[in-house]
């Protein structure tokens, strides 16, 4: 038996689930020890490699997360808010590092992670890429340098299947812009315009969500003043970017004390 950290992937059949399984299997720093799907899913009981239409990997998809987590050092979870809250409790019980990529979690959902972080390491980020995490720091710096003559708008572009808006990344960028301005995002966020909205309020941070086709994930932070605009931009062209970041977080988490962390901690930014 290898002593490489064992990883369980939840939401195994999903876009990110499949990418994560491929990334873990191809890594020489970790091994895949479990794949979880919800009860009743037609992948349950099948070899996960075969279910993905490839070679057998010797890992059977299960609908019993606690049993899978108990055999693992880390759980990588890109699913949905309700599932992630359930997995957080089980990962804490199993003392496994819980890497959370799931977006669309409310403030109340996030608060529920706190007791879990007392027992296990949690790394959560709306975007696991180096580029976006660096962009949050640039956004904060530009927002701090400019005054409210510059309107800030975060524009995000995603595929037609995405179910949450604004994206987790857009909210990270909005938080960074608000921090640069020394304000709370909740006090200035303008999330959804329709009808007679009135003119833009000075100091607001706006969000625009585009959905279409197979766009993997693109984010612009626009600073628009009279006579000039600055646009900071990140474009993801491959989902493996997020999966590699998540695996890095799972490995980094092995050496940390229980608590809640983000990708800036993992990347040392
Ligand atoms: N942080 C980051 O870097 C990134 C985050 N994401 C986020 O990851 C999440 C997943 O995205 P994506 O893979 O595109 O979505 P998909 O819909 O393709 O996959 C989600 C998977 O989670 C499964 N799932 C949902 N609920 C449960 C449950 N209770 N138990 C077990 N499995 C469950 C779904 O199963 P079923 O089909 O049966 O519902 C599905 O297999 C989203 O929140 C997305 O925003 C995505 C990319 C990068
Ligand atoms: O749902 C997606 O696909 C993505 N979700 C994340 C988000 O909400 O920001 C990250 C990435 O943009 C892809």
PDB file of C-alpha atoms and ligand atoms in Angstrom, residues 103 126-127 158-159 162 164 167-170 216-219 239 242, ligand 2:
ATOM      1  CA  UNK A 103     -19.755  28.047  -5.140  1.00  0.00           C
ATOM      2  CA  UNK A 126     -14.417  30.182  -5.367  1.00  0.00           C
ATOM      3  CA  UNK A 127     -11.497  29.777  -7.729  1.00  0.00           C
ATOM      4  CA  UNK A 158     -19.637  31.065 -17.906  1.00  0.00           C
ATOM      5  CA  UNK A 159     -21.097  28.066 -19.702  1.00  0.00           C
ATOM      6  CA  UNK A 162     -23.796  27.113 -14.433  1.00  0.00           C
ATOM      7  CA  UNK A 164     -25.231  30.218  -9.488  1.00  0.00           C
ATOM      8  CA  UNK A 167     -19.863  33.312  -9.752  1.00  0.00           C
ATOM      9  CA  UNK A 168     -17.713  32.492  -6.734  1.00  0.00           C
ATOM     10  CA  UNK A 169     -14.799  34.142  -8.491  1.00  0.00           C
ATOM     11  CA  UNK A 170     -16.773  37.323  -9.176  1.00  0.00           C
ATOM     12  CA  UNK A 216     -15.113  27.672 -18.952  1.00  0.00           C
ATOM     13  CA  UNK A 217     -14.800  30.880 -16.912  1.00  0.00           C
ATOM     14  CA  UNK A 218     -13.777  34.449 -17.678  1.00  0.00           C
ATOM     15  CA  UNK A 219     -13.710  37.437 -15.337  1.00  0.00           C
ATOM     16  CA  UNK A 239     -10.818  23.097 -16.244  1.00  0.00           C
ATOM     17  CA  UNK A 242      -8.978  24.326 -11.060  1.00  0.00           C
TER      18      UNK A 242
HETATM   19  O1  LIG B   2     -19.126  26.775 -12.443  1.00  0.00           O
HETATM   20  C1  LIG B   2     -18.022  26.881 -13.030  1.00  0.00           C
HETATM   21  O2  LIG B   2     -17.776  26.290 -14.081  1.00  0.00           O
HETATM   22  C2  LIG B   2     -16.978  27.700 -12.391  1.00  0.00           C
HETATM   23  N1  LIG B   2     -17.211  28.128 -11.205  1.00  0.00           N
HETATM   24  C3  LIG B   2     -16.327  28.900 -10.397  1.00  0.00           C
HETATM   25  C4  LIG B   2     -16.984  30.209 -10.035  1.00  0.00           C
HETATM   26  O3  LIG B   2     -18.175  30.208  -9.668  1.00  0.00           O
HETATM   27  O4  LIG B   2     -16.311  31.239 -10.059  1.00  0.00           O
HETATM   28  C5  LIG B   2     -14.938  29.015 -10.949  1.00  0.00           C
HETATM   29  C6  LIG B   2     -14.820  28.983 -12.442  1.00  0.00           C
HETATM   30  O5  LIG B   2     -15.040  30.261 -12.948  1.00  0.00           O
HETATM   31  C7  LIG B   2     -15.701  27.935 -13.105  1.00  0.00           C
END
